[in-house]
Amino acid sequence: MQNSYKRVDAHLSSLGYCTRSEAKKFLKIQSVCVDGERVFDVTKKAYHSQITVDGQELDAERLVIIMNKPCGVVCSHSDSGVLIYSLLPLRFQRRNPKISTIGRLDMDTTGAILLSDDGALNHKLTSPKSEVIKIYEVTLAQPLRGDEAEIFASGELLLNGEKKPLLPAKMEIITPTFVRVEICEGKYHQVKRMFGSVGNRVIALHRVSFGDFSVEGLKPSEFREVSL
Ligand code: URA
């Protein structure tokens, strides 16, 4: 757990409570305490763990959350449309460093997406070497033809435009048009392209889990903090 030592205004602004220039006014309006004693001097230095705002501990310095992404929102800071970050509390939206999604889901894909302000963690979990297991529920336009599980498991499926075949993926059949797929890479539109390569089309895609983290118990747009 991080516990940095710096000025109170630096803590508050990096965690999105207020901007650095608003900090003086913030300390007048909100009860900001260091070791239980109210402070009015924005330059006072303290450890993160010593500070409270209106009796509450500060938000974590390093934040990792899992969200059940709803359909129709975009995993980007700059694209047009409804951005996933707009679903977070304003304070989280104002954090610096910024919170970003760990990898991306398509606009019409729902389910498990991690978000964090920890750039190194993001890099680690999205690197091709990380091989984090992702489980998807896939609704198909056409009934399965029968050889899909074998093709996906072969480690020989080469998608259009790729130089290397996909790593083996598992497929569990629930009904002829509804399957669960487990993959350990994150190529662009991977699941949709996998089914495209066997003559089918994905009509709904939901990621149940990312690594050890599942969206069980989370309604669309809901999120919870995780430790990682
Ligand atoms: N595969 C896809 O095709 N889309 C996603 O959003 C995730 C995996």
Coordinates of N, CA and C in Angstrom, one line a residue, residues 2-196:
Q2 N 0.5 2.2 -0.9 CA 1.3 3.4 -0.9 C 0.9 4.3 0.3
N3 N 1.8 5.1 0.7 CA 1.5 6.1 1.8 C 2.5 7.3 1.6
S4 N 2.2 8.1 0.6 CA 3.2 9.1 0.3 C 3.1 10.3 1.3
Y5 N 4.2 11.0 1.4 CA 4.4 12.1 2.3 C 4.5 13.4 1.5
K6 N 3.5 14.3 1.5 CA 3.5 15.5 0.7 C 2.5 16.5 1.3
R7 N 2.5 17.7 0.6 CA 1.6 18.7 1.1 C 0.1 18.3 1.0
V8 N -0.7 18.8 1.9 CA -2.1 18.4 2.0 C -2.8 18.8 0.6
D9 N -2.4 20.0 0.1 CA -3.1 20.4 -1.2 C -2.7 19.4 -2.3
A10 N -1.4 18.9 -2.3 CA -1.0 17.9 -3.3 C -1.8 16.6 -3.2
H11 N -2.0 16.1 -1.9 CA -2.8 14.9 -1.7 C -4.2 15.2 -2.3
L12 N -4.8 16.3 -1.9 CA -6.2 16.5 -2.3 C -6.4 16.7 -3.8
S13 N -5.5 17.4 -4.4 CA -5.6 17.6 -5.9 C -5.3 16.3 -6.6
S14 N -4.4 15.5 -6.2 CA -4.1 14.3 -7.0 C -5.2 13.3 -6.9
L15 N -5.9 13.4 -5.8 CA -7.1 12.4 -5.6 C -8.4 13.0 -6.1
G16 N -8.4 14.2 -6.6 CA -9.6 14.8 -7.2 C -10.5 15.5 -6.3
Y17 N -10.2 15.7 -5.0 CA -11.1 16.4 -4.1 C -11.3 17.8 -4.5
C18 N -10.2 18.5 -5.0 CA -10.3 19.9 -5.4 C -9.0 20.1 -6.3
T19 N -9.0 21.3 -6.9 CA -7.7 21.6 -7.6 C -6.8 22.2 -6.6
R20 N -5.5 22.3 -7.0 CA -4.5 22.9 -6.1 C -4.9 24.3 -5.7
S21 N -5.5 25.1 -6.7 CA -5.8 26.5 -6.4 C -7.1 26.6 -5.6
E22 N -7.9 25.5 -5.6 CA -9.1 25.5 -4.7 C -8.9 25.0 -3.3
A23 N -7.7 24.6 -3.1 CA -7.4 23.8 -1.8 C -7.7 24.7 -0.6
K24 N -7.3 26.0 -0.6 CA -7.5 26.9 0.5 C -8.9 27.0 0.9
K25 N -9.8 27.2 -0.1 CA -11.2 27.3 0.1 C -11.8 26.0 0.6
F26 N -11.2 24.9 0.0 CA -11.7 23.5 0.4 C -11.5 23.3 1.9
L27 N -10.3 23.7 2.4 CA -10.0 23.5 3.8 C -10.9 24.3 4.7
K28 N -11.4 25.4 4.2 CA -12.4 26.3 5.0 C -13.7 25.6 5.1
I29 N -14.1 25.0 3.9 CA -15.5 24.5 3.9 C -15.6 23.1 4.4
Q30 N -14.6 22.2 4.1 CA -14.6 20.8 4.5 C -13.7 20.7 5.7
S31 N -14.0 19.7 6.5 CA -13.1 19.5 7.7 C -12.0 18.5 7.3
V32 N -10.9 19.1 7.0 CA -9.7 18.3 6.6 C -8.8 18.2 7.9
C33 N -8.5 17.0 8.3 CA -7.7 16.8 9.6 C -6.5 16.0 9.3
V34 N -5.4 16.3 10.0 CA -4.2 15.5 10.0 C -4.1 14.9 11.4
D35 N -4.1 13.7 11.5 CA -4.1 13.0 12.9 C -5.2 13.5 13.7
G36 N -6.4 13.8 13.1 CA -7.5 14.2 13.9 C -7.6 15.7 14.2
E37 N -6.6 16.4 13.8 CA -6.6 17.9 14.1 C -6.8 18.7 12.8
R38 N -7.8 19.5 12.8 CA -8.2 20.3 11.6 C -7.1 21.1 11.1
V39 N -6.9 21.1 9.8 CA -5.8 22.0 9.2 C -6.4 23.0 8.3
F40 N -5.8 24.2 8.3 CA -6.2 25.3 7.4 C -5.0 25.7 6.5
D41 N -3.8 25.1 6.8 CA -2.7 25.5 6.0 C -2.4 24.4 4.9
V42 N -2.6 24.8 3.6 CA -2.5 23.9 2.5 C -1.1 23.3 2.3
T43 N -0.1 24.0 2.9 CA 1.3 23.6 2.7 C 1.7 22.6 3.7
K44 N 0.9 22.3 4.7 CA 1.2 21.3 5.7 C 1.5 20.0 5.1
K45 N 2.6 19.4 5.5 CA 2.9 18.0 4.9 C 2.4 16.9 5.8
A46 N 2.0 15.8 5.2 CA 1.5 14.7 6.0 C 1.5 13.5 5.1
Y47 N 1.5 12.3 5.8 CA 1.3 11.0 5.0 C -0.2 10.9 4.7
H48 N -0.4 10.3 3.5 CA -1.8 10.0 3.1 C -2.6 9.4 4.2
S49 N -2.1 8.5 4.9 CA -2.8 7.7 5.9 C -3.2 8.6 7.1
Q50 N -2.6 9.8 7.3 CA -2.9 10.7 8.4 C -4.1 11.6 8.2
I51 N -4.5 11.7 6.9 CA -5.5 12.7 6.5 C -6.9 12.2 6.5
T52 N -7.8 13.0 7.0 CA -9.3 12.6 6.8 C -10.0 13.8 6.2
V53 N -11.1 13.6 5.5 CA -11.9 14.7 5.0 C -13.3 14.4 5.5
D54 N -13.8 15.3 6.3 CA -15.1 15.1 7.0 C -15.2 13.8 7.7
G55 N -14.1 13.5 8.3 CA -14.1 12.2 9.1 C -13.8 11.0 8.3
Q56 N -13.7 11.1 7.0 CA -13.5 9.9 6.2 C -12.1 9.8 5.7
E57 N -11.5 8.6 5.7 CA -10.2 8.4 5.1 C -10.1 8.9 3.7
L58 N -9.0 9.3 3.2 CA -8.9 9.7 1.8 C -9.1 8.4 0.9
D59 N -9.5 8.7 -0.3 CA -9.6 7.6 -1.3 C -8.1 7.0 -1.4
A60 N -8.1 5.7 -1.9 CA -6.8 5.1 -2.0 C -5.9 5.9 -3.0
E61 N -4.6 5.8 -2.7 CA -3.6 6.5 -3.6 C -3.5 5.8 -4.9
R62 N -3.6 4.5 -4.9 CA -3.5 3.7 -6.1 C -4.9 3.0 -6.2
L63 N -5.6 3.3 -7.2 CA -7.0 2.8 -7.3 C -7.1 1.8 -8.4
V64 N -7.7 0.6 -8.0 CA -8.0 -0.4 -9.0 C -9.5 -0.8 -8.8
I65 N -10.3 -0.6 -9.9 CA -11.7 -1.0 -9.7 C -12.1 -1.9 -10.9
I66 N -13.2 -2.7 -10.6 CA -13.8 -3.5 -11.7 C -15.2 -3.0 -11.9
M67 N -15.5 -2.7 -13.2 CA -16.8 -2.2 -13.5 C -17.5 -3.2 -14.4
N68 N -18.8 -3.3 -14.2 CA -19.7 -4.0 -15.2 C -20.0 -3.0 -16.3
K69 N -19.3 -3.0 -17.3 CA -19.5 -2.0 -18.4 C -20.8 -2.3 -19.1
P70 N -21.6 -1.2 -19.2 CA -22.9 -1.3 -19.9 C -22.6 -1.2 -21.4
C71 N -23.6 -1.6 -22.2 CA -23.5 -1.5 -23.6 C -23.6 0.0 -24.0
G72 N -22.9 0.3 -25.0 CA -23.0 1.7 -25.6 C -22.0 2.7 -25.0
V73 N -21.1 2.3 -24.1 CA -20.1 3.3 -23.7 C -18.8 2.9 -24.2
V74 N -17.9 3.9 -24.4 CA -16.7 3.8 -25.1 C -15.5 3.8 -24.1
C75 N -14.6 2.8 -24.3 CA -13.4 2.7 -23.4 C -12.3 3.6 -24.0
S76 N -12.5 5.0 -23.8 CA -11.5 5.9 -24.4 C -11.6 7.2 -23.7
H77 N -10.5 8.0 -23.6 CA -10.6 9.3 -23.0 C -11.0 10.3 -24.1
S78 N -10.9 10.0 -25.4 CA -11.0 11.0 -26.4 C -12.1 10.8 -27.5
D79 N -12.6 9.5 -27.6 CA -13.5 9.3 -28.7 C -14.8 10.0 -28.5
S80 N -15.6 10.1 -29.5 CA -17.0 10.7 -29.3 C -17.9 9.6 -28.7
G81 N -19.0 10.0 -28.2 CA -19.9 9.1 -27.6 C -19.8 9.2 -26.1
V82 N -20.5 8.3 -25.4 CA -20.5 8.3 -23.9 C -19.2 7.6 -23.5
L83 N -18.4 8.3 -22.8 CA -17.1 7.6 -22.3 C -17.3 6.9 -21.0
I84 N -16.6 5.8 -20.8 CA -16.8 5.0 -19.6 C -16.5 5.8 -18.4
Y85 N -15.6 6.8 -18.5 CA -15.2 7.5 -17.3 C -16.3 8.4 -16.8
S86 N -17.3 8.7 -17.6 CA -18.4 9.6 -17.2 C -19.3 8.8 -16.2
L87 N -19.1 7.5 -16.1 CA -19.9 6.7 -15.1 C -19.2 6.7 -13.7
L88 N -18.0 7.2 -13.6 CA -17.3 7.3 -12.3 C -17.7 8.5 -11.6
P89 N -17.6 8.5 -10.2 CA -17.8 9.7 -9.5 C -16.9 10.8 -9.9
L90 N -17.4 12.1 -9.8 CA -16.6 13.2 -10.3 C -15.2 13.2 -9.7
R91 N -15.1 12.9 -8.4 CA -13.8 12.9 -7.8 C -12.8 11.9 -8.5
F92 N -13.3 10.7 -8.9 CA -12.4 9.8 -9.6 C -12.1 10.3 -11.0
Q93 N -13.0 11.1 -11.6 CA -12.7 11.6 -12.9 C -11.7 12.7 -12.9
R94 N -11.5 13.3 -11.7 CA -10.6 14.4 -11.6 C -9.2 14.0 -11.1
R95 N -9.0 12.7 -10.9 CA -7.7 12.3 -10.3 C -6.6 12.5 -11.3
N96 N -5.4 12.7 -10.7 CA -4.2 12.9 -11.5 C -3.1 12.1 -10.8
P97 N -2.5 11.1 -11.4 CA -2.7 10.5 -12.7 C -4.1 10.1 -12.9
K98 N -4.5 10.1 -14.2 CA -5.9 9.8 -14.7 C -6.1 8.3 -14.5
I99 N -7.4 8.0 -14.3 CA -7.8 6.6 -14.3 C -8.1 6.2 -15.8
S100 N -7.5 5.0 -16.1 CA -7.7 4.5 -17.5 C -8.2 3.0 -17.4
T101 N -8.8 2.6 -18.5 CA -9.2 1.2 -18.5 C -8.0 0.3 -18.8
I102 N -8.0 -0.9 -18.2 CA -6.9 -1.8 -18.5 C -7.3 -2.7 -19.7
G103 N -6.8 -2.3 -20.9 CA -7.3 -2.9 -22.1 C -8.7 -2.2 -22.4
R104 N -9.3 -2.7 -23.4 CA -10.6 -2.1 -23.9 C -11.6 -3.2 -24.2
L105 N -12.9 -2.8 -24.1 CA -14.0 -3.6 -24.6 C -14.6 -2.8 -25.7
D106 N -15.2 -3.4 -26.7 CA -15.9 -2.7 -27.8 C -17.1 -2.0 -27.2
M107 N -17.6 -1.0 -27.9 CA -18.7 -0.2 -27.4 C -19.9 -1.1 -27.1
D108 N -20.1 -2.1 -27.9 CA -21.3 -3.0 -27.7 C -21.0 -4.2 -26.9
T109 N -19.8 -4.3 -26.3 CA -19.5 -5.4 -25.4 C -19.8 -5.0 -24.0
T110 N -20.4 -5.9 -23.2 CA -20.7 -5.6 -21.8 C -19.7 -6.4 -20.9
G111 N -19.7 -6.0 -19.6 CA -19.1 -6.8 -18.6 C -17.8 -6.3 -18.0
A112 N -16.9 -7.3 -17.6 CA -15.8 -7.0 -16.7 C -14.7 -6.1 -17.4
I113 N -14.5 -5.0 -16.8 CA -13.4 -4.1 -17.2 C -12.7 -3.5 -16.0
L114 N -11.4 -3.7 -15.9 CA -10.7 -3.1 -14.8 C -10.3 -1.6 -15.2
L115 N -10.3 -0.8 -14.2 CA -9.8 0.6 -14.4 C -8.9 0.9 -13.3
S116 N -7.8 1.7 -13.6 CA -6.8 2.0 -12.6 C -6.0 3.3 -13.0
D117 N -5.5 3.9 -12.0 CA -4.5 5.0 -12.3 C -3.1 4.5 -12.2
D118 N -2.9 3.2 -12.1 CA -1.5 2.7 -12.0 C -1.1 2.3 -13.4
G119 N -0.3 3.1 -14.1 CA 0.2 2.9 -15.4 C 1.0 1.6 -15.6
A120 N 1.8 1.3 -14.5 CA 2.7 0.1 -14.6 C 1.8 -1.1 -14.6
L121 N 0.8 -1.1 -13.7 CA -0.1 -2.3 -13.7 C -0.9 -2.5 -15.0
N122 N -1.3 -1.3 -15.6 CA -2.0 -1.4 -16.8 C -1.1 -2.0 -17.9
H123 N 0.1 -1.6 -17.9 CA 1.1 -2.1 -18.9 C 1.3 -3.6 -18.7
K124 N 1.5 -4.0 -17.4 CA 1.7 -5.4 -17.1 C 0.6 -6.3 -17.5
L125 N -0.7 -5.9 -17.2 CA -1.8 -6.7 -17.5 C -2.2 -6.7 -19.0
T126 N -1.8 -5.7 -19.7 CA -2.2 -5.7 -21.1 C -1.0 -6.2 -22.0
S127 N 0.1 -6.5 -21.5 CA 1.2 -7.0 -22.3 C 0.9 -8.4 -22.8
P128 N 1.3 -8.7 -24.0 CA 1.0 -10.0 -24.6 C 1.6 -11.1 -23.7
K129 N 2.6 -10.8 -22.9 CA 3.2 -11.9 -22.1 C 2.3 -12.2 -20.9
S130 N 1.4 -11.3 -20.5 CA 0.7 -11.5 -19.2 C -0.2 -12.7 -19.3
E131 N -0.8 -12.9 -20.4 CA -1.7 -14.1 -20.6 C -2.8 -14.2 -19.5
V132 N -3.4 -13.0 -19.2 CA -4.5 -13.0 -18.2 C -5.7 -13.7 -18.9
I133 N -6.4 -14.6 -18.1 CA -7.5 -15.3 -18.7 C -8.8 -14.4 -18.6
K134 N -9.4 -14.3 -19.8 CA -10.7 -13.6 -19.9 C -11.8 -14.5 -20.3
I135 N -12.9 -14.5 -19.6 CA -14.0 -15.4 -20.0 C -15.2 -14.6 -20.6
Y136 N -15.6 -15.0 -21.7 CA -16.7 -14.3 -22.4 C -17.9 -15.2 -22.6
E137 N -19.1 -14.6 -22.5 CA -20.3 -15.3 -22.9 C -20.7 -14.7 -24.3
V138 N -20.9 -15.6 -25.2 CA -21.1 -15.2 -26.6 C -22.4 -15.7 -27.2
T139 N -23.2 -14.7 -27.7 CA -24.4 -15.1 -28.3 C -24.2 -15.0 -29.8
L140 N -24.5 -16.1 -30.5 CA -24.2 -16.2 -32.0 C -25.4 -16.0 -32.9
A141 N -25.2 -15.5 -34.1 CA -26.3 -15.3 -35.0 C -26.7 -16.7 -35.6
Q142 N -25.8 -17.6 -35.8 CA -26.1 -18.9 -36.4 C -25.8 -20.0 -35.4
P143 N -26.5 -21.2 -35.4 CA -26.1 -22.3 -34.6 C -24.7 -22.7 -35.0
L144 N -24.0 -23.3 -34.0 CA -22.6 -23.8 -34.2 C -22.6 -24.8 -35.3
R145 N -21.5 -24.9 -36.0 CA -21.5 -26.0 -37.1 C -20.8 -27.3 -36.5
G146 N -20.1 -27.2 -35.4 CA -19.6 -28.4 -34.8 C -18.1 -28.5 -34.6
D147 N -17.3 -27.8 -35.5 CA -15.8 -27.9 -35.4 C -15.2 -26.7 -34.7
E148 N -16.0 -25.8 -34.2 CA -15.4 -24.5 -33.6 C -14.5 -24.8 -32.4
A149 N -14.9 -25.6 -31.5 CA -14.1 -25.8 -30.2 C -12.7 -26.4 -30.6
E150 N -12.7 -27.3 -31.6 CA -11.5 -27.9 -32.0 C -10.5 -26.9 -32.7
I151 N -11.1 -26.1 -33.5 CA -10.3 -25.0 -34.2 C -9.8 -24.0 -33.2
F152 N -10.6 -23.6 -32.3 CA -10.1 -22.6 -31.3 C -9.0 -23.2 -30.4
A153 N -9.2 -24.5 -30.1 CA -8.2 -25.1 -29.2 C -6.9 -25.4 -29.8
S154 N -6.9 -25.4 -31.2 CA -5.7 -25.9 -31.9 C -4.4 -25.1 -31.7
G155 N -4.6 -23.8 -31.5 CA -3.4 -23.0 -31.4 C -2.9 -22.7 -32.9
E156 N -3.7 -23.0 -33.8 CA -3.3 -22.8 -35.3 C -4.2 -21.8 -36.0
L157 N -5.2 -21.2 -35.3 CA -6.1 -20.3 -36.0 C -5.4 -19.0 -36.3
L158 N -5.3 -18.7 -37.5 CA -4.7 -17.4 -38.0 C -5.7 -16.5 -38.4
L159 N -5.9 -15.4 -37.7 CA -6.9 -14.4 -38.1 C -6.4 -13.5 -39.2
N160 N -7.3 -13.0 -40.0 CA -6.9 -12.1 -41.1 C -6.1 -10.9 -40.6
G161 N -5.0 -10.7 -41.2 CA -4.1 -9.6 -40.9 C -3.1 -9.9 -39.7
E162 N -3.2 -11.1 -39.1 CA -2.3 -11.4 -38.0 C -1.1 -12.2 -38.6
K163 N 0.0 -12.1 -37.9 CA 1.2 -12.8 -38.4 C 1.3 -14.2 -37.7
K164 N 0.8 -14.2 -36.4 CA 0.9 -15.4 -35.6 C -0.4 -16.0 -35.3
P165 N -0.5 -17.3 -35.2 CA -1.9 -17.9 -34.9 C -2.2 -17.5 -33.4
L166 N -3.5 -17.6 -33.1 CA -3.9 -17.4 -31.8 C -3.5 -18.5 -30.8
L167 N -3.3 -18.2 -29.6 CA -3.0 -19.2 -28.6 C -4.3 -20.0 -28.4
P168 N -4.1 -21.3 -27.9 CA -5.3 -22.1 -27.8 C -6.4 -21.4 -26.9
A169 N -7.6 -21.5 -27.3 CA -8.7 -21.0 -26.5 C -9.7 -22.1 -26.2
K170 N -10.4 -22.0 -25.1 CA -11.4 -23.1 -24.7 C -12.8 -22.5 -25.1
M171 N -13.6 -23.4 -25.5 CA -15.0 -23.1 -25.8 C -16.0 -24.1 -25.1
E172 N -16.9 -23.6 -24.3 CA -17.9 -24.5 -23.7 C -19.2 -24.2 -24.3
I173 N -19.9 -25.2 -24.8 CA -21.2 -25.0 -25.5 C -22.3 -25.0 -24.4
I174 N -23.1 -24.0 -24.4 CA -24.3 -23.9 -23.5 C -25.5 -24.3 -24.3
T175 N -25.7 -23.6 -25.4 CA -26.8 -24.0 -26.4 C -26.1 -23.8 -27.8
P176 N -26.8 -24.2 -28.9 CA -26.2 -24.1 -30.2 C -25.8 -22.7 -30.6
T177 N -26.5 -21.7 -29.9 CA -26.1 -20.3 -30.2 C -25.6 -19.5 -29.0
F178 N -25.2 -20.2 -28.0 CA -24.7 -19.5 -26.8 C -23.6 -20.3 -26.2
V179 N -22.4 -19.7 -26.2 CA -21.2 -20.4 -25.7 C -20.4 -19.6 -24.7
R180 N -19.5 -20.2 -24.0 CA -18.6 -19.5 -23.1 C -17.2 -19.8 -23.7
V181 N -16.4 -18.7 -23.8 CA -15.1 -18.8 -24.4 C -14.1 -18.2 -23.5
E182 N -13.0 -19.0 -23.4 CA -11.9 -18.5 -22.5 C -10.7 -18.2 -23.3
I183 N -10.2 -17.0 -23.3 CA -9.0 -16.7 -24.0 C -7.9 -16.0 -23.1
C184 N -6.7 -16.1 -23.6 CA -5.6 -15.5 -22.7 C -4.8 -14.4 -23.4
E185 N -5.4 -13.9 -24.5 CA -4.8 -12.8 -25.2 C -5.9 -11.7 -25.4
G186 N -5.5 -10.6 -26.0 CA -6.5 -9.5 -26.2 C -6.3 -8.8 -27.5
K187 N -6.4 -9.6 -28.6 CA -6.2 -9.0 -29.9 C -7.5 -8.2 -30.3
Y188 N -7.3 -7.3 -31.1 CA -8.4 -6.4 -31.5 C -9.6 -7.2 -32.0
H189 N -10.7 -6.9 -31.4 CA -12.0 -7.6 -31.7 C -11.8 -9.1 -31.8
Q190 N -11.0 -9.7 -30.9 CA -10.6 -11.1 -31.0 C -11.8 -12.1 -31.1
V191 N -12.7 -11.9 -30.2 CA -13.8 -13.0 -30.1 C -14.7 -12.9 -31.4
K192 N -15.0 -11.6 -31.7 CA -15.8 -11.5 -32.9 C -15.1 -12.0 -34.2
R193 N -13.8 -11.8 -34.3 CA -13.0 -12.3 -35.4 C -12.9 -13.8 -35.4
M194 N -12.8 -14.4 -34.2 CA -12.7 -15.8 -34.1 C -14.0 -16.5 -34.7
F195 N -15.1 -15.9 -34.3 CA -16.4 -16.5 -34.8 C -16.6 -16.2 -36.3
G196 N -16.1 -15.0 -36.7 CA -16.1 -14.6 -38.1 C -15.4 -15.6 -39.0

